[in-house]
Amino acid sequence: MNFVQPIRDIEKIAEVRAFLKSKSKRDELLFCFGIYTGLRISDILKLRVRDVHGKDHFLIIEQKTKKAKLRSRKHTVRKRIPIIKKLKKLLDDYCRDMDVNDFIFKSRQGKNKPITRIRAYDILREAAHHCELNEIGTHTLRKTFGYLVYQNEKDVALLQDIFNHSAPYITLKYIGVNQDAINNAYNSLNGLKI
């Protein structure tokens, strides 16, 4: 599994979005949906038109594997996700002519199947390559959401709750804030006269 980063630069976010929009409305919406909701790609791909179209919020049951010492078990977390105005407009435009039972991120393969995680990854990797970004994957969307919220709110406890993390340190590391601090610490050595 590759380590991925959030997209920290607003201009790069806009560049990725514009590239995806030039490819397809679906791919642009996938990107925006991820950075505006902070959901895992597996939760995003399960959504159907009826779940979000024309709504101010939607409910999901997030599934996450929690690792114990020698076994893993799944636990679920029920979440109410607000749909911000920017995302609502994109959804309204995109879903207007779709059936309520259609998957939002419908594959071109088969009748009504969502794209796969692998396809979502490929979409994002192509955009990253075009926009000269490294360490990008499907988790980049979730991490970008967290990074942007943290930069705006400076409330790690809020993000810890949104991400269902057990400790603030995990959240800061996850969204790349700790990496920023580490990079700054190393770069501070450049100013030393030794």
mmCIF file of C-alpha atoms in Angstrom:
data_model
loop_
_atom_site.group_PDB
_atom_site.id
_atom_site.type_symbol
_atom_site.label_atom_id
_atom_site.label_comp_id
_atom_site.label_asym_id
_atom_site.label_seq_id
_atom_site.Cartn_x
_atom_site.Cartn_y
_atom_site.Cartn_z
ATOM 1 C CA MET A 1 0.000 0.000 0.000
ATOM 2 C CA ASN A 2 1.401 3.374 -1.021
ATOM 3 C CA PHE A 3 1.503 6.308 1.372
ATOM 4 C CA VAL A 4 -0.575 9.174 -0.013
ATOM 5 C CA GLN A 5 -0.703 12.848 0.830
ATOM 6 C CA PRO A 6 -3.453 15.450 0.826
ATOM 7 C CA ILE A 7 -3.383 18.095 -1.874
ATOM 8 C CA ARG A 8 -2.347 21.114 0.174
ATOM 9 C CA ASP A 9 -2.402 23.825 -2.501
ATOM 10 C CA ILE A 10 -5.800 25.316 -3.467
ATOM 11 C CA GLU A 11 -4.521 26.108 -6.963
ATOM 12 C CA LYS A 12 -3.497 22.469 -7.456
ATOM 13 C CA ILE A 13 -6.938 21.344 -6.250
ATOM 14 C CA ALA A 14 -8.517 23.640 -8.856
ATOM 15 C CA GLU A 15 -6.118 22.323 -11.502
ATOM 16 C CA VAL A 16 -7.011 18.686 -10.736
ATOM 17 C CA ARG A 17 -10.713 19.512 -10.775
ATOM 18 C CA ALA A 18 -10.431 21.326 -14.127
ATOM 19 C CA PHE A 19 -8.530 18.385 -15.635
ATOM 20 C CA LEU A 20 -11.153 15.910 -14.428
ATOM 21 C CA LYS A 21 -13.977 18.159 -15.651
ATOM 22 C CA SER A 22 -12.384 18.162 -19.116
ATOM 23 C CA LYS A 23 -12.479 14.341 -19.044
ATOM 24 C CA SER A 24 -15.977 13.763 -17.637
ATOM 25 C CA LYS A 25 -18.562 15.249 -15.291
ATOM 26 C CA ARG A 26 -18.587 11.978 -13.364
ATOM 27 C CA ASP A 27 -14.870 12.158 -12.653
ATOM 28 C CA GLU A 28 -15.086 15.817 -11.607
ATOM 29 C CA LEU A 29 -17.975 14.961 -9.270
ATOM 30 C CA LEU A 30 -16.048 12.021 -7.803
ATOM 31 C CA PHE A 31 -13.164 14.337 -6.920
ATOM 32 C CA CYS A 32 -15.404 17.053 -5.496
ATOM 33 C CA PHE A 33 -17.532 14.544 -3.590
ATOM 34 C CA GLY A 34 -14.435 13.207 -1.877
ATOM 35 C CA ILE A 35 -12.933 16.559 -0.915
ATOM 36 C CA TYR A 36 -16.303 18.002 0.182
ATOM 37 C CA THR A 37 -17.414 15.033 2.334
ATOM 38 C CA GLY A 38 -14.236 13.374 3.622
ATOM 39 C CA LEU A 39 -15.674 9.908 3.051
ATOM 40 C CA ARG A 40 -13.695 6.810 2.164
ATOM 41 C CA ILE A 41 -13.861 5.881 -1.507
ATOM 42 C CA SER A 42 -15.618 2.606 -0.624
ATOM 43 C CA ASP A 43 -18.445 4.589 1.020
ATOM 44 C CA ILE A 44 -18.664 7.049 -1.883
ATOM 45 C CA LEU A 45 -18.927 4.391 -4.578
ATOM 46 C CA LYS A 46 -21.921 2.705 -2.877
ATOM 47 C CA LEU A 47 -24.100 5.804 -3.142
ATOM 48 C CA ARG A 48 -27.113 5.955 -5.416
ATOM 49 C CA VAL A 49 -28.963 8.967 -6.754
ATOM 50 C CA ARG A 50 -31.800 8.470 -4.223
ATOM 51 C CA ASP A 51 -29.299 8.793 -1.360
ATOM 52 C CA VAL A 52 -28.160 12.332 -2.160
ATOM 53 C CA HIS A 53 -30.055 14.030 -4.975
ATOM 54 C CA GLY A 54 -32.144 16.987 -3.830
ATOM 55 C CA LYS A 55 -31.096 16.565 -0.204
ATOM 56 C CA ASP A 56 -29.264 18.760 2.298
ATOM 57 C CA HIS A 57 -27.638 15.761 3.989
ATOM 58 C CA PHE A 58 -27.466 11.992 3.747
ATOM 59 C CA LEU A 59 -26.898 9.122 6.132
ATOM 60 C CA ILE A 60 -24.286 6.450 5.705
ATOM 61 C CA ILE A 61 -23.037 3.566 7.733
ATOM 62 C CA GLU A 62 -19.258 3.703 7.523
ATOM 63 C CA GLN A 63 -17.457 0.411 7.779
ATOM 64 C CA LYS A 64 -13.931 0.296 9.064
ATOM 65 C CA THR A 65 -11.744 -2.592 10.058
ATOM 66 C CA LYS A 66 -10.363 -2.275 13.554
ATOM 67 C CA LYS A 67 -7.314 -4.402 14.086
ATOM 68 C CA ALA A 68 -6.950 -6.283 17.324
ATOM 69 C CA LYS A 69 -3.759 -8.127 18.240
ATOM 70 C CA LEU A 70 -4.350 -11.286 16.242
ATOM 71 C CA ARG A 71 -7.734 -10.737 14.626
ATOM 72 C CA SER A 72 -9.649 -8.027 12.909
ATOM 73 C CA ARG A 73 -13.274 -7.175 13.358
ATOM 74 C CA LYS A 74 -15.542 -4.773 11.556
ATOM 75 C CA HIS A 75 -17.456 -2.096 13.334
ATOM 76 C CA THR A 76 -19.912 0.350 11.881
ATOM 77 C CA VAL A 77 -20.414 4.020 12.500
ATOM 78 C CA ARG A 78 -23.623 5.759 11.464
ATOM 79 C CA LYS A 79 -22.939 9.253 10.131
ATOM 80 C CA ARG A 80 -25.006 12.204 8.965
ATOM 81 C CA ILE A 81 -23.123 13.956 6.173
ATOM 82 C CA PRO A 82 -24.128 17.513 5.239
ATOM 83 C CA ILE A 83 -24.123 18.322 1.524
ATOM 84 C CA ILE A 84 -22.534 21.747 1.119
ATOM 85 C CA LYS A 85 -24.028 24.136 -1.463
ATOM 86 C CA LYS A 86 -21.189 23.660 -3.964
ATOM 87 C CA LEU A 87 -21.637 19.898 -3.910
ATOM 88 C CA LYS A 88 -25.437 20.154 -3.981
ATOM 89 C CA LYS A 89 -25.256 22.192 -7.199
ATOM 90 C CA LEU A 90 -22.912 19.672 -8.815
ATOM 91 C CA LEU A 91 -25.160 16.791 -7.747
ATOM 92 C CA ASP A 92 -28.326 18.508 -8.963
ATOM 93 C CA ASP A 93 -26.793 19.152 -12.393
ATOM 94 C CA TYR A 94 -25.274 15.682 -12.654
ATOM 95 C CA CYS A 95 -28.214 13.625 -11.356
ATOM 96 C CA ARG A 96 -31.010 15.551 -13.090
ATOM 97 C CA ASP A 97 -31.657 12.951 -15.813
ATOM 98 C CA MET A 98 -30.640 9.866 -13.854
ATOM 99 C CA ASP A 99 -32.917 7.218 -12.362
ATOM 100 C CA VAL A 100 -33.178 7.269 -8.557
ATOM 101 C CA ASN A 101 -31.763 3.736 -8.397
ATOM 102 C CA ASP A 102 -28.670 4.530 -10.465
ATOM 103 C CA PHE A 103 -25.310 4.512 -8.780
ATOM 104 C CA ILE A 104 -23.941 8.039 -8.834
ATOM 105 C CA PHE A 105 -20.531 6.940 -10.034
ATOM 106 C CA LYS A 106 -21.829 4.485 -12.567
ATOM 107 C CA SER A 107 -19.459 2.373 -14.587
ATOM 108 C CA ARG A 108 -19.734 2.283 -18.336
ATOM 109 C CA GLN A 109 -19.417 -1.500 -17.982
ATOM 110 C CA GLY A 110 -22.669 -3.343 -17.268
ATOM 111 C CA LYS A 111 -26.148 -2.004 -16.625
ATOM 112 C CA ASN A 112 -26.014 -0.266 -13.263
ATOM 113 C CA LYS A 113 -22.775 -0.931 -11.460
ATOM 114 C CA PRO A 114 -20.522 1.580 -9.737
ATOM 115 C CA ILE A 115 -16.973 2.101 -10.881
ATOM 116 C CA THR A 116 -14.467 0.024 -8.958
ATOM 117 C CA ARG A 117 -11.954 1.309 -6.425
ATOM 118 C CA ILE A 118 -9.281 0.487 -8.976
ATOM 119 C CA ARG A 119 -11.000 2.648 -11.596
ATOM 120 C CA ALA A 120 -11.351 5.507 -9.071
ATOM 121 C CA TYR A 121 -7.637 5.151 -8.311
ATOM 122 C CA ASP A 122 -6.770 5.231 -12.030
ATOM 123 C CA ILE A 123 -8.873 8.380 -12.542
ATOM 124 C CA LEU A 124 -7.058 10.169 -9.717
ATOM 125 C CA ARG A 125 -3.618 8.927 -10.763
ATOM 126 C CA GLU A 126 -4.146 10.194 -14.314
ATOM 127 C CA ALA A 127 -5.125 13.624 -12.972
ATOM 128 C CA ALA A 128 -2.162 13.606 -10.575
ATOM 129 C CA HIS A 129 0.229 12.757 -13.389
ATOM 130 C CA HIS A 130 -1.202 15.517 -15.578
ATOM 131 C CA CYS A 131 -0.994 18.052 -12.712
ATOM 132 C CA GLU A 132 2.479 16.883 -11.637
ATOM 133 C CA LEU A 133 1.451 15.611 -8.211
ATOM 134 C CA ASN A 134 3.050 12.689 -6.380
ATOM 135 C CA GLU A 135 1.820 10.408 -3.603
ATOM 136 C CA ILE A 136 -1.805 10.588 -4.761
ATOM 137 C CA GLY A 137 -4.427 7.871 -4.340
ATOM 138 C CA THR A 138 -8.065 7.470 -3.403
ATOM 139 C CA HIS A 139 -7.337 8.387 0.232
ATOM 140 C CA THR A 140 -6.001 11.719 -1.020
ATOM 141 C CA LEU A 141 -9.602 12.933 -1.279
ATOM 142 C CA ARG A 142 -10.335 12.200 2.375
ATOM 143 C CA LYS A 143 -6.982 13.582 3.497
ATOM 144 C CA THR A 144 -7.466 16.746 1.437
ATOM 145 C CA PHE A 145 -10.846 17.295 3.084
ATOM 146 C CA GLY A 146 -9.235 16.922 6.503
ATOM 147 C CA TYR A 147 -6.300 19.164 5.648
ATOM 148 C CA LEU A 148 -8.582 21.924 4.351
ATOM 149 C CA VAL A 149 -10.925 21.727 7.346
ATOM 150 C CA TYR A 150 -7.968 21.799 9.736
ATOM 151 C CA GLN A 151 -6.394 24.818 7.999
ATOM 152 C CA ASN A 152 -9.736 26.621 8.220
ATOM 153 C CA GLU A 153 -10.927 25.563 11.692
ATOM 154 C CA LYS A 154 -7.758 24.510 13.571
ATOM 155 C CA ASP A 155 -9.963 22.037 15.463
ATOM 156 C CA VAL A 156 -8.271 18.648 15.627
ATOM 157 C CA ALA A 157 -10.960 17.267 17.973
ATOM 158 C CA LEU A 158 -13.611 17.962 15.343
ATOM 159 C CA LEU A 159 -11.635 16.101 12.680
ATOM 160 C CA GLN A 160 -10.852 13.297 15.080
ATOM 161 C CA ASP A 161 -14.617 12.842 15.514
ATOM 162 C CA ILE A 162 -15.333 13.103 11.769
ATOM 163 C CA PHE A 163 -12.665 10.506 10.961
ATOM 164 C CA ASN A 164 -13.447 8.344 13.995
ATOM 165 C CA HIS A 165 -9.782 8.371 15.053
ATOM 166 C CA SER A 166 -8.759 7.347 18.547
ATOM 167 C CA ALA A 167 -6.250 10.155 19.171
ATOM 168 C CA PRO A 168 -5.481 13.690 17.933
ATOM 169 C CA TYR A 169 -1.962 12.635 16.945
ATOM 170 C CA ILE A 170 -3.397 10.050 14.532
ATOM 171 C CA THR A 171 -5.603 12.693 12.913
ATOM 172 C CA LEU A 172 -2.764 15.212 12.531
ATOM 173 C CA LYS A 173 -0.522 12.540 11.036
ATOM 174 C CA TYR A 174 -3.301 11.320 8.751
ATOM 175 C CA ILE A 175 -3.995 14.759 7.228
ATOM 176 C CA GLY A 176 -0.313 15.558 6.777
ATOM 177 C CA VAL A 177 -0.022 18.327 9.381
ATOM 178 C CA ASN A 178 2.668 16.396 11.285
ATOM 179 C CA GLN A 179 4.581 15.925 8.027
ATOM 180 C CA ASP A 180 4.438 19.690 7.443
ATOM 181 C CA ALA A 181 5.896 20.258 10.917
ATOM 182 C CA ILE A 182 8.628 17.667 10.306
ATOM 183 C CA ASN A 183 9.518 19.273 6.967
ATOM 184 C CA ASN A 184 9.664 22.709 8.628
ATOM 185 C CA ALA A 185 11.924 21.366 11.399
ATOM 186 C CA TYR A 186 14.378 19.967 8.854
ATOM 187 C CA ASN A 187 14.229 23.122 6.736
ATOM 188 C CA SER A 188 14.967 25.265 9.785
ATOM 189 C CA LEU A 189 18.460 23.770 9.773
ATOM 190 C CA ASN A 190 19.142 25.613 6.502
ATOM 191 C CA GLY A 191 19.306 28.883 8.442
ATOM 192 C CA LEU A 192 22.002 27.714 10.850
ATOM 193 C CA LYS A 193 25.503 29.121 10.400
ATOM 194 C CA ILE A 194 27.307 25.803 10.841
#
